[in-house]
Amino acid sequence: MSRLRVAAVTGAGSGIGRELALACAREGMALALTDIEATALAETASLAGALGVPVISQMGDVGREQDVEAFAQACDAEYGGVDWLFNNAGVAVLGPAWLATADDWQWLWHVNVMGVAHGVRCFVPRMLARGTPAHVVNTASAAGLATLAGSGVYAATKHAVVAFSECLAHDLQQAGAPIGVSVLCPSLLPTGIHQSGRNRPAGLDRTVPPAAAYEERVRVGMAASPIGAAEVAALTLEAIHQQRFYVIPHAHTGASVERRMHRILDDFRAQHPLTAEGGPTAQP
């Protein structure tokens, strides 16, 4: 009897994480789920279990390496490893860059960046040791590809996730590993990330409330999204099957990326008007 494929999902209690778990369950995959919220995690596990697949769940803080390692060990013990890893957990703060506190920076870096780093460090060596096809999906954001006012800390962490994912893909390709990588970059859609402060550690509570204009921008953006978390999950699984790296669910993200790239290239050409295009590609 063949072994069931296994998907591990962080931030599985709600939003995109929950829908990724359910989408994998519909593909007949066994699930390993983790989240910092017990009730939400149990709800996702129940919904996935109702689809008839094996499910294990474990509370944890992805920013704590010991929690992620314990999660990886539980996956090994229950399933013998993981085929697809979704480093999905994320949090956000809004406000002018100069008002962001050290606590804001520490919290977002702890979850958004170190959560992904711990996932890769704890799971990818195990995938390499198994030597079978696998895939890693790191959830970044459209704010990891383009920027706008009021998102300084959040965008910085999501740019870090995109860059780390790109390097991970290069490293795995160089190693000849059968492990694909995708980076998920959704724009605003109806999720609970605008309420992520509910899980902010008490020791990192020093922050500045975002101005009403920022909160309204998020509310309008979420309401206007033409797609929801379930559609994002479906597009992500499609990207895995097609071995695509960038997963960009919202069509309007393309215009933002294009504006940013044009600005970079315009400034480059102003400084290097005689430089021919092309040349070596090994250097950034």
GROMACS .gro file of N, CA, C and O in nm, residues 112-230:
model
  476
  112ASN      N    1   0.723   3.661   1.086
  112ASN     CA    2   0.722   3.660   0.940
  112ASN      C    3   0.850   3.606   0.877
  112ASN      O    4   0.846   3.540   0.773
  113VAL      N    5   0.963   3.637   0.939
  113VAL     CA    6   1.091   3.596   0.881
  113VAL      C    7   1.146   3.471   0.950
  113VAL      O    8   1.173   3.369   0.886
  114MET      N    9   1.159   3.477   1.083
  114MET     CA   10   1.215   3.361   1.152
  114MET      C   11   1.121   3.242   1.147
  114MET      O   12   1.166   3.126   1.150
  115GLY      N   13   0.990   3.267   1.138
  115GLY     CA   14   0.897   3.155   1.120
  115GLY      C   15   0.926   3.077   0.994
  115GLY      O   16   0.923   2.953   0.993
  116VAL      N   17   0.956   3.149   0.884
  116VAL     CA   18   0.993   3.083   0.759
  116VAL      C   19   1.130   3.018   0.772
  116VAL      O   20   1.151   2.903   0.730
  117ALA      N   21   1.224   3.090   0.832
  117ALA     CA   22   1.360   3.035   0.846
  117ALA      C   23   1.359   2.907   0.929
  117ALA      O   24   1.425   2.808   0.893
  118HIS      N   25   1.285   2.907   1.040
  118HIS     CA   26   1.278   2.787   1.122
  118HIS      C   27   1.212   2.672   1.046
  118HIS      O   28   1.255   2.556   1.058
  119GLY      N   29   1.109   2.702   0.969
  119GLY     CA   30   1.044   2.598   0.890
  119GLY      C   31   1.141   2.533   0.793
  119GLY      O   32   1.147   2.410   0.780
  120VAL      N   33   1.218   2.616   0.724
  120VAL     CA   34   1.316   2.563   0.628
  120VAL      C   35   1.425   2.485   0.700
  120VAL      O   36   1.462   2.373   0.659
  121ARG      N   37   1.476   2.538   0.809
  121ARG     CA   38   1.586   2.472   0.880
  121ARG      C   39   1.543   2.339   0.942
  121ARG      O   40   1.622   2.244   0.950
  122CYS      N   41   1.419   2.331   0.986
  122CYS     CA   42   1.373   2.209   1.053
  122CYS      C   43   1.321   2.104   0.957
  122CYS      O   44   1.331   1.984   0.987
  123PHE      N   45   1.267   2.145   0.843
  123PHE     CA   46   1.204   2.049   0.753
  123PHE      C   47   1.288   2.014   0.630
  123PHE      O   48   1.289   1.899   0.587
  124VAL      N   49   1.355   2.111   0.570
  124VAL     CA   50   1.425   2.084   0.445
  124VAL      C   51   1.537   1.981   0.461
  124VAL      O   52   1.551   1.892   0.374
  125PRO      N   53   1.620   1.984   0.567
  125PRO     CA   54   1.719   1.876   0.581
  125PRO      C   55   1.655   1.738   0.586
  125PRO      O   56   1.711   1.640   0.533
  126ARG      N   57   1.539   1.727   0.646
  126ARG     CA   58   1.468   1.599   0.649
  126ARG      C   59   1.420   1.560   0.508
  126ARG      O   60   1.426   1.443   0.469
  127MET      N   61   1.373   1.659   0.432
  127MET     CA   62   1.333   1.632   0.294
  127MET      C   63   1.453   1.585   0.212
  127MET      O   64   1.444   1.490   0.132
  128LEU      N   65   1.566   1.652   0.230
  128LEU     CA   66   1.687   1.614   0.157
  128LEU      C   67   1.730   1.472   0.191
  128LEU      O   68   1.771   1.395   0.104
  129ALA      N   69   1.721   1.437   0.318
  129ALA     CA   70   1.762   1.303   0.361
  129ALA      C   71   1.673   1.196   0.300
  129ALA      O   72   1.720   1.086   0.267
  130ARG      N   73   1.544   1.226   0.285
  130ARG     CA   74   1.452   1.129   0.225
  130ARG      C   75   1.478   1.112   0.076
  130ARG      O   76   1.459   1.004   0.020
  131GLY      N   77   1.516   1.223   0.010
  131GLY     CA   78   1.552   1.215  -0.130
  131GLY      C   79   1.437   1.198  -0.227
  131GLY      O   80   1.457   1.166  -0.344
  132THR      N   81   1.315   1.221  -0.181
  132THR     CA   82   1.198   1.207  -0.268
  132THR      C   83   1.145   1.346  -0.305
  132THR      O   84   1.172   1.444  -0.236
  133PRO      N   85   1.067   1.357  -0.413
  133PRO     CA   86   1.015   1.488  -0.453
  133PRO      C   87   0.936   1.555  -0.341
  133PRO      O   88   0.856   1.492  -0.272
  134ALA      N   89   0.959   1.685  -0.325
  134ALA     CA   90   0.893   1.761  -0.219
  134ALA      C   91   0.878   1.904  -0.267
  134ALA      O   92   0.929   1.942  -0.374
  135HIS      N   93   0.810   1.985  -0.189
  135HIS     CA   94   0.788   2.125  -0.227
  135HIS      C   95   0.773   2.210  -0.102
  135HIS      O   96   0.710   2.168  -0.005
  136VAL      N   97   0.829   2.331  -0.107
  136VAL     CA   98   0.819   2.429   0.001
  136VAL      C   99   0.749   2.553  -0.053
  136VAL      O  100   0.788   2.606  -0.158
  137VAL      N  101   0.647   2.598   0.018
  137VAL     CA  102   0.578   2.722  -0.016
  137VAL      C  103   0.593   2.819   0.100
  137VAL      O  104   0.551   2.789   0.212
  138ASN      N  105   0.654   2.932   0.075
  138ASN     CA  106   0.667   3.037   0.176
  138ASN      C  107   0.569   3.149   0.145
  138ASN      O  108   0.570   3.203   0.034
  139THR      N  109   0.485   3.183   0.241
  139THR     CA  110   0.389   3.291   0.220
  139THR      C  111   0.455   3.425   0.247
  139THR      O  112   0.495   3.454   0.360
  140ALA      N  113   0.466   3.506   0.143
  140ALA     CA  114   0.514   3.644   0.157
  140ALA      C  115   0.392   3.734   0.141
  140ALA      O  116   0.296   3.723   0.217
  141SER      N  117   0.393   3.821   0.042
  141SER     CA  118   0.284   3.916   0.021
  141SER      C  119   0.315   3.995  -0.104
  141SER      O  120   0.430   4.002  -0.148
  142ALA      N  121   0.212   4.058  -0.160
  142ALA     CA  122   0.238   4.156  -0.266
  142ALA      C  123   0.328   4.266  -0.213
  142ALA      O  124   0.403   4.329  -0.288
  143ALA      N  125   0.325   4.287  -0.080
  143ALA     CA  126   0.414   4.386  -0.017
  143ALA      C  127   0.558   4.338  -0.013
  143ALA      O  128   0.647   4.412   0.029
  144GLY      N  129   0.583   4.215  -0.058
  144GLY     CA  130   0.720   4.167  -0.074
  144GLY      C  131   0.772   4.190  -0.215
  144GLY      O  132   0.889   4.164  -0.243
  145LEU      N  133   0.686   4.241  -0.303
  145LEU     CA  134   0.724   4.269  -0.441
  145LEU      C  135   0.717   4.417  -0.475
  145LEU      O  136   0.782   4.462  -0.569
  146ALA      N  137   0.635   4.490  -0.403
  146ALA     CA  138   0.617   4.634  -0.424
  146ALA      C  139   0.587   4.697  -0.289
  146ALA      O  140   0.563   4.626  -0.191
  147THR      N  141   0.586   4.828  -0.282
  147THR     CA  142   0.573   4.895  -0.153
  147THR      C  143   0.471   5.007  -0.160
  147THR      O  144   0.439   5.059  -0.267
  148LEU      N  145   0.421   5.044  -0.042
  148LEU     CA  146   0.333   5.160  -0.031
  148LEU      C  147   0.344   5.217   0.109
  148LEU      O  148   0.394   5.152   0.202
  149ALA      N  149   0.297   5.340   0.126
  149ALA     CA  150   0.309   5.410   0.253
  149ALA      C  151   0.239   5.334   0.365
  149ALA      O  152   0.135   5.271   0.344
  150GLY      N  153   0.299   5.338   0.482
  150GLY     CA  154   0.238   5.280   0.601
  150GLY      C  155   0.268   5.134   0.624
  150GLY      O  156   0.222   5.075   0.721
  151SER      N  157   0.347   5.074   0.535
  151SER     CA  158   0.375   4.930   0.545
  151SER      C  159   0.523   4.899   0.562
  151SER      O  160   0.569   4.791   0.526
  152GLY      N  161   0.598   4.992   0.616
  152GLY     CA  162   0.743   4.979   0.620
  152GLY      C  163   0.793   4.851   0.684
  152GLY      O  164   0.873   4.777   0.625
  153VAL      N  165   0.748   4.822   0.805
  153VAL     CA  166   0.798   4.704   0.876
  153VAL      C  167   0.746   4.578   0.808
  153VAL      O  168   0.821   4.482   0.785
  154TYR      N  169   0.618   4.576   0.778
  154TYR     CA  170   0.558   4.459   0.714
  154TYR      C  171   0.624   4.430   0.579
  154TYR      O  172   0.663   4.316   0.551
  155ALA      N  173   0.639   4.533   0.497
  155ALA     CA  174   0.699   4.514   0.364
  155ALA      C  175   0.844   4.468   0.376
  155ALA      O  176   0.889   4.385   0.297
  156ALA      N  177   0.917   4.521   0.473
  156ALA     CA  178   1.056   4.479   0.491
  156ALA      C  179   1.064   4.329   0.520
  156ALA      O  180   1.149   4.258   0.466
  157THR      N  181   0.975   4.280   0.607
  157THR     CA  182   0.980   4.137   0.639
  157THR      C  183   0.936   4.053   0.520
  157THR      O  184   0.992   3.945   0.497
  158LYS      N  185   0.840   4.102   0.444
  158LYS     CA  186   0.793   4.022   0.331
  158LYS      C  187   0.892   4.025   0.214
  158LYS      O  188   0.904   3.927   0.140
  159HIS      N  189   0.962   4.136   0.196
  159HIS     CA  190   1.071   4.136   0.098
  159HIS      C  191   1.177   4.034   0.139
  159HIS      O  192   1.236   3.966   0.054
  160ALA      N  193   1.203   4.025   0.269
  160ALA     CA  194   1.300   3.927   0.318
  160ALA      C  195   1.257   3.785   0.285
  160ALA      O  196   1.339   3.701   0.245
  161VAL      N  197   1.127   3.757   0.299
  161VAL     CA  198   1.076   3.623   0.268
  161VAL      C  199   1.093   3.593   0.120
  161VAL      O  200   1.132   3.481   0.081
  162VAL      N  201   1.064   3.690   0.033
  162VAL     CA  202   1.080   3.669  -0.110
  162VAL      C  203   1.227   3.640  -0.143
  162VAL      O  204   1.259   3.543  -0.214
  163ALA      N  205   1.318   3.722  -0.091
  163ALA     CA  206   1.460   3.704  -0.120
  163ALA      C  207   1.511   3.570  -0.066
  163ALA      O  208   1.586   3.498  -0.134
  164PHE      N  209   1.470   3.535   0.055
  164PHE     CA  210   1.511   3.408   0.114
  164PHE      C  211   1.459   3.291   0.031
  164PHE      O  212   1.530   3.193   0.008
  165SER      N  213   1.336   3.302  -0.018
  165SER     CA  214   1.278   3.195  -0.100
  165SER      C  215   1.352   3.182  -0.232
  165SER      O  216   1.377   3.069  -0.280
  166GLU      N  217   1.388   3.294  -0.293
  166GLU     CA  218   1.464   3.289  -0.418
  166GLU      C  219   1.598   3.220  -0.396
  166GLU      O  220   1.639   3.135  -0.477
  167CYS      N  221   1.666   3.255  -0.287
  167CYS     CA  222   1.795   3.193  -0.258
  167CYS      C  223   1.780   3.045  -0.225
  167CYS      O  224   1.864   2.963  -0.265
  168LEU      N  225   1.674   3.010  -0.153
  168LEU     CA  226   1.648   2.870  -0.123
  168LEU      C  227   1.632   2.791  -0.253
  168LEU      O  228   1.686   2.680  -0.268
  169ALA      N  229   1.557   2.846  -0.347
  169ALA     CA  230   1.538   2.778  -0.476
  169ALA      C  231   1.672   2.760  -0.548
  169ALA      O  232   1.700   2.653  -0.605
  170HIS      N  233   1.756   2.865  -0.547
  170HIS     CA  234   1.888   2.854  -0.611
  170HIS      C  235   1.972   2.746  -0.543
  170HIS      O  236   2.036   2.665  -0.611
  171ASP      N  237   1.971   2.745  -0.411
  171ASP     CA  238   2.054   2.650  -0.336
  171ASP      C  239   2.010   2.506  -0.362
  171ASP      O  240   2.093   2.416  -0.379
  172LEU      N  241   1.878   2.483  -0.364
  172LEU     CA  242   1.828   2.348  -0.387
  172LEU      C  243   1.857   2.302  -0.530
  172LEU      O  244   1.891   2.186  -0.554
  173GLN      N  245   1.845   2.395  -0.624
  173GLN     CA  246   1.877   2.362  -0.763
  173GLN      C  247   2.025   2.326  -0.777
  173GLN      O  248   2.061   2.229  -0.843
  174GLN      N  249   2.111   2.405  -0.712
  174GLN     CA  250   2.255   2.379  -0.718
  174GLN      C  251   2.290   2.244  -0.656
  174GLN      O  252   2.381   2.175  -0.702
  175ALA      N  253   2.213   2.207  -0.551
  175ALA     CA  254   2.238   2.080  -0.484
  175ALA      C  255   2.179   1.963  -0.561
  175ALA      O  256   2.201   1.846  -0.523
  176GLY      N  257   2.103   1.990  -0.668
  176GLY     CA  258   2.040   1.884  -0.744
  176GLY      C  259   1.929   1.814  -0.667
  176GLY      O  260   1.899   1.697  -0.693
  177ALA      N  261   1.866   1.886  -0.575
  177ALA     CA  262   1.763   1.827  -0.489
  177ALA      C  263   1.628   1.826  -0.561
  177ALA      O  264   1.595   1.921  -0.632
  178PRO      N  265   1.548   1.724  -0.538
  178PRO     CA  266   1.415   1.716  -0.601
  178PRO      C  267   1.310   1.792  -0.520
  178PRO      O  268   1.201   1.743  -0.496
  179ILE      N  269   1.345   1.912  -0.479
  179ILE     CA  270   1.257   1.993  -0.393
  179ILE      C  271   1.228   2.124  -0.463
  179ILE      O  272   1.319   2.204  -0.489
  180GLY      N  273   1.101   2.148  -0.493
  180GLY     CA  274   1.061   2.273  -0.553
  180GLY      C  275   1.033   2.379  -0.449
  180GLY      O  276   1.014   2.348  -0.331
  181VAL      N  277   1.030   2.503  -0.492
  181VAL     CA  278   1.003   2.616  -0.403
  181VAL      C  279   0.906   2.711  -0.472
  181VAL      O  280   0.919   2.736  -0.593
  182SER      N  281   0.811   2.761  -0.398
  182SER     CA  282   0.722   2.868  -0.445
  182SER      C  283   0.712   2.974  -0.337
  182SER      O  284   0.723   2.943  -0.218
  183VAL      N  285   0.691   3.098  -0.379
  183VAL     CA  286   0.666   3.205  -0.284
  183VAL      C  287   0.530   3.265  -0.317
  183VAL      O  288   0.502   3.302  -0.431
  184LEU      N  289   0.443   3.269  -0.217
  184LEU     CA  290   0.306   3.315  -0.234
  184LEU      C  291   0.296   3.462  -0.198
  184LEU      O  292   0.333   3.501  -0.087
  185CYS      N  293   0.247   3.543  -0.293
  185CYS     CA  294   0.244   3.688  -0.275
  185CYS      C  295   0.105   3.746  -0.299
  185CYS      O  296   0.080   3.815  -0.399
  186PRO      N  297   0.012   3.721  -0.207
  186PRO     CA  298  -0.124   3.775  -0.225
  186PRO      C  299  -0.131   3.922  -0.185
  186PRO      O  300  -0.054   3.970  -0.100
  187SER      N  301  -0.224   3.992  -0.244
  187SER     CA  302  -0.258   4.127  -0.200
  187SER      C  303  -0.365   4.114  -0.092
  187SER      O  304  -0.392   4.004  -0.042
  188LEU      N  305  -0.428   4.225  -0.056
  188LEU     CA  306  -0.532   4.221   0.047
  188LEU      C  307  -0.650   4.134   0.003
  188LEU      O  308  -0.694   4.141  -0.111
  189LEU      N  309  -0.696   4.053   0.094
  189LEU     CA  310  -0.817   3.973   0.074
  189LEU      C  311  -0.875   3.946   0.211
  189LEU      O  312  -0.807   3.966   0.313
  190PRO      N  313  -0.999   3.900   0.219
  190PRO     CA  314  -1.062   3.881   0.351
  190PRO      C  315  -0.995   3.770   0.432
  190PRO      O  316  -1.014   3.651   0.407
  191THR      N  317  -0.911   3.809   0.527
  191THR     CA  318  -0.851   3.718   0.624
  191THR      C  319  -0.850   3.792   0.757
  191THR      O  320  -0.898   3.905   0.768
  192GLY      N  321  -0.791   3.731   0.858
  192GLY     CA  322  -0.784   3.795   0.988
  192GLY      C  323  -0.653   3.863   1.017
  192GLY      O  324  -0.627   3.899   1.133
  193ILE      N  325  -0.568   3.886   0.914
  193ILE     CA  326  -0.436   3.941   0.942
  193ILE      C  327  -0.444   4.082   0.999
  193ILE      O  328  -0.357   4.124   1.074
  194HIS      N  329  -0.552   4.156   0.964
  194HIS     CA  330  -0.565   4.292   1.019
  194HIS      C  331  -0.594   4.289   1.169
  194HIS      O  332  -0.585   4.391   1.236
  195GLN      N  333  -0.627   4.172   1.222
  195GLN     CA  334  -0.650   4.155   1.365
  195GLN      C  335  -0.539   4.072   1.430
  195GLN      O  336  -0.557   4.017   1.539
  196SER      N  337  -0.424   4.063   1.366
  196SER     CA  338  -0.318   3.976   1.417
  196SER      C  339  -0.262   4.023   1.550
  196SER      O  340  -0.200   3.946   1.623
  197GLY      N  341  -0.288   4.149   1.586
  197GLY     CA  342  -0.243   4.199   1.716
  197GLY      C  343  -0.302   4.121   1.833
  197GLY      O  344  -0.249   4.129   1.945
  198ARG      N  345  -0.407   4.044   1.808
  198ARG     CA  346  -0.468   3.965   1.917
  198ARG      C  347  -0.370   3.860   1.970
  198ARG      O  348  -0.384   3.814   2.083
  199ASN      N  349  -0.271   3.822   1.889
  199ASN     CA  350  -0.174   3.722   1.930
  199ASN      C  351  -0.037   3.782   1.959
  199ASN      O  352   0.061   3.709   1.973
  200ARG      N  353  -0.031   3.913   1.969
  200ARG     CA  354   0.097   3.977   1.996
  200ARG      C  355   0.141   3.949   2.138
  200ARG      O  356   0.063   3.966   2.233
  201PRO      N  357   0.265   3.906   2.159
  201PRO     CA  358   0.312   3.875   2.294
  201PRO      C  359   0.305   3.997   2.386
  201PRO      O  360   0.334   4.110   2.344
  202ALA      N  361   0.268   3.974   2.509
  202ALA     CA  362   0.255   4.084   2.605
  202ALA      C  363   0.386   4.159   2.623
  202ALA      O  364   0.388   4.278   2.647
  203GLY      N  365   0.497   4.089   2.610
  203GLY     CA  366   0.627   4.154   2.627
  203GLY      C  367   0.668   4.240   2.510
  203GLY      O  368   0.767   4.312   2.518
  204LEU      N  369   0.592   4.234   2.401
  204LEU     CA  370   0.622   4.314   2.282
  204LEU      C  371   0.503   4.401   2.246
  204LEU      O  372   0.465   4.415   2.131
  205ASP      N  373   0.443   4.462   2.348
  205ASP     CA  374   0.318   4.535   2.327
  205ASP      C  375   0.336   4.682   2.296
  205ASP      O  376   0.239   4.754   2.274
  206ARG      N  377   0.459   4.730   2.293
  206ARG     CA  378   0.481   4.872   2.265
  206ARG      C  379   0.470   4.897   2.116
  206ARG      O  380   0.553   4.852   2.036
  207THR      N  381   0.365   4.966   2.077
  207THR     CA  382   0.342   4.994   1.936
  207THR      C  383   0.267   5.126   1.925
  207THR      O  384   0.231   5.188   2.025
  208VAL      N  385   0.246   5.170   1.803
  208VAL     CA  386   0.168   5.291   1.780
  208VAL      C  387   0.044   5.253   1.702
  208VAL      O  388   0.052   5.182   1.601
  209PRO      N  389  -0.075   5.290   1.749
  209PRO     CA  390  -0.196   5.255   1.676
  209PRO      C  391  -0.192   5.316   1.536
  209PRO      O  392  -0.155   5.432   1.520
  210PRO      N  393  -0.228   5.239   1.434
  210PRO     CA  394  -0.227   5.295   1.298
  210PRO      C  395  -0.332   5.404   1.284
  210PRO      O  396  -0.436   5.401   1.349
  211ALA      N  397  -0.301   5.500   1.200
  211ALA     CA  398  -0.398   5.606   1.173
  211ALA      C  399  -0.522   5.547   1.107
  211ALA      O  400  -0.518   5.443   1.042
  212ALA      N  401  -0.633   5.616   1.124
  212ALA     CA  402  -0.760   5.568   1.067
  212ALA      C  403  -0.749   5.547   0.917
  212ALA      O  404  -0.812   5.456   0.862
  213ALA      N  405  -0.668   5.628   0.850
  213ALA     CA  406  -0.655   5.616   0.704
  213ALA      C  407  -0.596   5.481   0.665
  213ALA      O  408  -0.636   5.421   0.565
  214TYR      N  409  -0.500   5.431   0.743
  214TYR     CA  410  -0.441   5.301   0.713
  214TYR      C  411  -0.542   5.189   0.736
  214TYR      O  412  -0.552   5.094   0.659
  215GLU      N  413  -0.614   5.198   0.846
  215GLU     CA  414  -0.716   5.097   0.875
  215GLU      C  415  -0.824   5.095   0.767
  215GLU      O  416  -0.871   4.988   0.727
  216GLU      N  417  -0.863   5.212   0.719
  216GLU     CA  418  -0.964   5.219   0.614
  216GLU      C  419  -0.911   5.160   0.484
  216GLU      O  420  -0.984   5.092   0.411
  217ARG      N  421  -0.784   5.184   0.453
  217ARG     CA  422  -0.724   5.128   0.332
  217ARG      C  423  -0.730   4.975   0.335
  217ARG      O  424  -0.763   4.911   0.235
  218VAL      N  425  -0.701   4.917   0.450
  218VAL     CA  426  -0.706   4.771   0.464
  218VAL      C  427  -0.849   4.722   0.449
  218VAL      O  428  -0.876   4.624   0.377
  219ARG      N  429  -0.943   4.790   0.515
  219ARG     CA  430  -1.084   4.749   0.508
  219ARG      C  431  -1.133   4.753   0.363
  219ARG      O  432  -1.197   4.657   0.315
  220VAL      N  433  -1.104   4.861   0.292
  220VAL     CA  434  -1.149   4.875   0.154
  220VAL      C  435  -1.081   4.770   0.065
  220VAL      O  436  -1.145   4.708  -0.021
  221GLY      N  437  -0.952   4.750   0.086
  221GLY     CA  438  -0.879   4.652   0.005
  221GLY      C  439  -0.931   4.511   0.023
  221GLY      O  440  -0.945   4.436  -0.074
  222MET      N  441  -0.960   4.475   0.147
  222MET     CA  442  -1.014   4.341   0.172
  222MET      C  443  -1.151   4.324   0.107
  222MET      O  444  -1.180   4.222   0.044
  223ALA      N  445  -1.237   4.426   0.122
  223ALA     CA  446  -1.371   4.417   0.068
  223ALA      C  447  -1.371   4.414  -0.085
  223ALA      O  448  -1.460   4.354  -0.147
  224ALA      N  449  -1.271   4.479  -0.145
  224ALA     CA  450  -1.268   4.489  -0.291
  224ALA      C  451  -1.201   4.370  -0.358
  224ALA      O  452  -1.205   4.358  -0.481
  225SER      N  453  -1.139   4.283  -0.280
  225SER     CA  454  -1.066   4.171  -0.341
  225SER      C  455  -1.160   4.084  -0.425
  225SER      O  456  -1.265   4.040  -0.377
  226PRO      N  457  -1.120   4.055  -0.549
  226PRO     CA  458  -1.205   3.971  -0.634
  226PRO      C  459  -1.194   3.823  -0.599
  226PRO      O  460  -1.269   3.741  -0.652
  227ILE      N  461  -1.100   3.788  -0.512
  227ILE     CA  462  -1.081   3.649  -0.475
  227ILE      C  463  -1.069   3.637  -0.324
  227ILE      O  464  -1.039   3.733  -0.254
  228GLY      N  465  -1.096   3.518  -0.273
  228GLY     CA  466  -1.084   3.490  -0.131
  228GLY      C  467  -0.972   3.393  -0.104
  228GLY      O  468  -0.898   3.350  -0.194
  229ALA      N  469  -0.959   3.352   0.023
  229ALA     CA  470  -0.850   3.264   0.063
  229ALA      C  471  -0.858   3.128  -0.005
  229ALA      O  472  -0.754   3.067  -0.036
  230ALA      N  473  -0.979   3.079  -0.031
  230ALA     CA  474  -0.992   2.949  -0.097
  230ALA      C  475  -0.936   2.953  -0.239
  230ALA      O  476  -0.869   2.859  -0.284
   0.00000   0.00000   0.00000
